[in-house]
Short mmCIF file of C-alpha atoms in Angstrom, two decimals:
data_model
loop_
_atom_site.label_atom_id
_atom_site.label_comp_id
_atom_site.label_asym_id
_atom_site.label_seq_id
_atom_site.Cartn_x
_atom_site.Cartn_y
_atom_site.Cartn_z
CA UNK A 1 16.88 183.68 142.72
CA UNK A 2 19.60 183.87 145.54
CA UNK A 3 21.53 186.93 146.78
CA UNK A 4 24.59 185.58 145.40
CA UNK A 5 23.58 185.05 141.83
CA UNK A 6 23.11 189.28 141.56
CA UNK A 7 26.70 190.03 143.34
CA UNK A 8 28.18 187.40 140.82
CA UNK A 9 26.36 188.89 137.68
CA UNK A 10 27.60 192.18 138.87
CA UNK A 11 31.25 190.98 139.32
CA UNK A 12 31.07 189.55 135.58
CA UNK A 13 29.73 192.78 134.60
CA UNK A 14 32.33 194.96 136.23
CA UNK A 15 35.29 192.36 134.86
CA UNK A 16 33.94 192.61 131.49
CA UNK A 17 33.64 196.67 131.59
CA UNK A 18 37.30 196.75 133.25
CA UNK A 19 38.58 194.39 130.30
CA UNK A 20 36.86 196.55 127.59
CA UNK A 21 38.58 199.81 128.85
CA UNK A 22 42.21 198.09 129.32
CA UNK A 23 41.82 196.56 125.77
CA UNK A 24 40.76 200.09 124.50
CA UNK A 25 43.60 201.78 126.24
CA UNK A 26 45.84 199.05 124.99
CA UNK A 27 44.84 199.91 121.54
CA UNK A 28 44.97 203.62 121.86
CA UNK A 29 48.63 203.45 123.01
CA UNK A 30 49.71 200.82 120.28
CA UNK A 31 48.16 203.32 117.74
CA UNK A 32 49.88 206.08 118.93
CA UNK A 33 53.27 204.29 119.23
CA UNK A 34 52.70 203.18 115.35
CA UNK A 35 51.83 206.60 114.13
CA UNK A 36 54.81 208.58 112.73
CA UNK A 37 55.95 211.81 113.86
CA UNK A 38 54.72 214.74 111.52
CA UNK A 39 57.31 216.05 109.70
CA UNK A 40 58.53 219.34 110.16
CA UNK A 41 56.69 221.78 108.01
CA UNK A 42 58.12 223.54 105.12
CA UNK A 43 60.24 226.91 105.39
CA UNK A 44 58.03 229.90 104.91
CA UNK A 45 59.15 231.73 101.80
CA UNK A 46 61.64 234.25 102.52
CA UNK A 47 63.39 232.26 105.24
CA UNK A 48 67.18 231.95 105.47
CA UNK A 49 67.17 228.05 105.35
CA UNK A 50 65.97 228.36 101.67
CA UNK A 51 67.63 227.27 98.72
CA UNK A 52 68.46 230.68 97.08
CA UNK A 53 66.58 231.27 93.98
CA UNK A 54 68.44 230.70 90.42
CA UNK A 55 69.91 233.91 88.92
CA UNK A 56 68.51 235.45 85.59
CA UNK A 57 70.40 234.12 82.54
CA UNK A 58 72.84 236.73 81.11
CA UNK A 59 71.69 238.83 78.17
CA UNK A 60 73.71 236.77 75.71
CA UNK A 61 71.77 233.79 76.69
CA UNK A 62 68.38 235.16 76.30
CA UNK A 63 66.08 234.64 73.28
CA UNK A 64 66.97 237.59 70.43
CA UNK A 65 64.08 239.07 68.74
CA UNK A 66 64.97 239.22 64.93
CA UNK A 67 61.64 240.10 63.39
CA UNK A 68 58.14 239.86 63.64
CA UNK A 69 54.70 240.97 62.04
CA UNK A 70 51.55 241.47 64.15
CA UNK A 71 48.21 243.01 63.78
CA UNK A 72 46.96 245.44 66.38
CA UNK A 73 43.64 247.11 67.15
CA UNK A 74 44.21 250.96 67.56
CA UNK A 75 42.31 253.12 69.82
CA UNK A 76 39.63 254.14 67.13
CA UNK A 77 38.69 250.77 66.39
CA UNK A 78 40.74 250.37 63.06
CA UNK A 79 43.63 247.49 62.29
CA UNK A 80 47.29 247.79 61.67
CA UNK A 81 50.04 245.48 60.75
CA UNK A 82 52.94 246.32 62.60
CA UNK A 83 56.54 245.08 61.82
CA UNK A 84 59.73 245.05 63.71
CA UNK A 85 63.15 243.95 62.96
CA UNK A 86 66.93 243.62 64.12
CA UNK A 87 69.61 243.07 61.52
CA UNK A 88 72.42 244.99 59.45
CA UNK A 89 71.47 247.52 56.58
CA UNK A 90 71.85 245.98 53.28
CA UNK A 91 70.92 249.11 51.30
CA UNK A 92 69.94 252.45 52.06
CA UNK A 93 69.02 255.51 50.07
CA UNK A 94 67.33 258.91 50.75
CA UNK A 95 64.02 257.25 50.64
CA UNK A 96 64.25 253.61 51.55
CA UNK A 97 66.28 251.11 53.86
CA UNK A 98 66.66 247.57 53.58
CA UNK A 99 67.79 245.32 56.61
CA UNK A 100 68.45 241.66 56.54
CA UNK A 101 68.14 239.57 59.74
CA UNK A 102 70.68 237.19 60.88
CA UNK A 103 68.34 234.22 59.60
CA UNK A 104 68.32 235.74 56.15
CA UNK A 105 65.03 237.25 56.52
CA UNK A 106 65.11 240.84 54.21
CA UNK A 107 62.60 243.39 54.52
CA UNK A 108 62.68 246.78 52.62
CA UNK A 109 61.01 249.84 54.20
CA UNK A 110 60.11 253.23 52.95
CA UNK A 111 61.48 256.34 54.41
CA UNK A 112 59.41 259.54 54.90
CA UNK A 113 59.82 262.53 56.86
CA UNK A 114 57.71 260.89 59.35
CA UNK A 115 60.50 258.18 59.99
CA UNK A 116 62.92 258.78 62.86
CA UNK A 117 66.19 257.91 62.93
CA UNK A 118 68.27 257.34 66.00
CA UNK A 119 72.04 256.82 66.68
CA UNK A 120 73.74 255.85 69.43
CA UNK A 121 77.40 256.72 70.13
CA UNK A 122 79.91 254.01 69.31
CA UNK A 123 81.20 252.16 72.53
CA UNK A 124 84.59 252.66 73.86
CA UNK A 125 87.52 250.21 72.83
CA UNK A 126 86.67 248.08 76.15
CA UNK A 127 83.09 247.74 75.20
CA UNK A 128 81.79 250.25 77.91
CA UNK A 129 79.46 253.39 76.91
CA UNK A 130 80.78 256.15 75.32
CA UNK A 131 81.53 259.13 77.19
CA UNK A 132 82.16 262.75 76.59
CA UNK A 133 85.17 264.70 77.68
CA UNK A 134 83.21 265.83 80.85
CA UNK A 135 82.91 261.93 81.72
CA UNK A 136 79.25 261.90 81.14
CA UNK A 137 77.66 259.20 79.20
CA UNK A 138 76.98 260.40 75.58
CA UNK A 139 73.20 259.90 74.76
CA UNK A 140 71.47 258.82 71.61
CA UNK A 141 70.71 261.69 69.00
CA UNK A 142 68.27 262.00 66.06
CA UNK A 143 70.10 261.88 62.79
CA UNK A 144 68.80 261.83 59.06
CA UNK A 145 68.86 258.73 56.93
CA UNK A 146 72.06 260.07 55.31
CA UNK A 147 73.71 259.08 58.66
CA UNK A 148 72.88 255.16 58.45
CA UNK A 149 75.23 253.18 56.20
CA UNK A 150 75.48 249.65 54.83
CA UNK A 151 76.72 247.04 57.06
CA UNK A 152 75.62 248.71 60.25
CA UNK A 153 73.32 246.99 62.86
CA UNK A 154 70.05 248.62 63.21
CA UNK A 155 66.50 248.00 64.85
CA UNK A 156 63.33 248.66 62.60
CA UNK A 157 59.89 249.24 63.71
CA UNK A 158 57.08 250.08 61.08
CA UNK A 159 53.74 249.50 59.49
CA UNK A 160 52.88 247.55 56.49
CA UNK A 161 50.36 248.19 54.02
CA UNK A 162 49.61 245.55 51.35
CA UNK A 163 53.21 244.45 50.10
CA UNK A 164 54.95 247.74 51.30
CA UNK A 165 56.25 248.62 54.42
CA UNK A 166 56.89 252.11 55.94
CA UNK A 167 59.45 252.51 58.70
CA UNK A 168 58.49 254.59 61.70
CA UNK A 169 61.82 254.56 63.40
CA UNK A 170 65.28 253.23 63.10
CA UNK A 171 67.64 252.86 65.71
CA UNK A 172 71.24 252.31 64.90
CA UNK A 173 74.28 251.52 67.24
CA UNK A 174 74.65 250.58 70.80
CA UNK A 175 71.17 250.91 71.77
CA UNK A 176 70.92 247.38 69.78
CA UNK A 177 69.75 244.84 72.54
CA UNK A 178 66.74 242.76 73.87
CA UNK A 179 63.56 244.59 72.91
CA UNK A 180 63.11 247.72 70.69
CA UNK A 181 62.93 250.09 73.85
CA UNK A 182 60.86 252.91 74.51
CA UNK A 183 58.86 254.73 72.15
CA UNK A 184 59.04 252.20 68.98
CA UNK A 185 55.80 250.88 69.63
CA UNK A 186 53.93 254.25 69.93
CA UNK A 187 50.94 255.03 68.13
CA UNK A 188 50.52 251.42 67.14
CA UNK A 189 47.46 250.68 69.31
CA UNK A 190 46.70 248.62 72.37
CA UNK A 191 48.55 245.39 71.55
CA UNK A 192 45.37 243.58 70.98
CA UNK A 193 45.43 241.30 67.69
CA UNK A 194 47.66 238.37 66.56
CA UNK A 195 51.26 237.90 65.50
CA UNK A 196 52.78 235.59 62.99
CA UNK A 197 56.19 234.29 62.19
CA UNK A 198 57.95 235.67 58.79
CA UNK A 199 59.77 232.67 56.70
CA UNK A 200 62.87 234.13 55.52
CA UNK A 201 62.66 235.35 51.65
#
């Protein structure tokens, strides 16, 4: 083999390496040119460029609780059927009150010495909370069942035993709003159990 053949072989090999390197570089350049630039990352929560969150619906647009029946497990392990209802007084006496909800459901509750009756002062003419002569907002007061009249709006919480229901608390007046308020579920247990819808009578 002549001296020129190895030199020729090395030249061919070197030319191939150079061509491969150039081809790889070209492919890399072409790939980088075709790759889209990354989109800007989403704004972190709480930044000023985010759209403001939607406001909560007004009270008038929120679902309104009318009546329910649920079974709860009390701390001592026993079960109790709890009733809640919002409506108007259909009939009232010293020992019972009958409440009718807007959907036509009617329930009569026994009233006894343990039934708490709460009355809120009537609001002012413009709908604002009633205030005393000192300008302070008048608070609710405990009254007797004798101060509850037919046609008044009330919210009742009670217990059911068989077909009989007993009122634990009756709230009348400006306190009628979403939810039964604090204290109405006192002694009912821990809220464990199940609930069912009551069909209108």
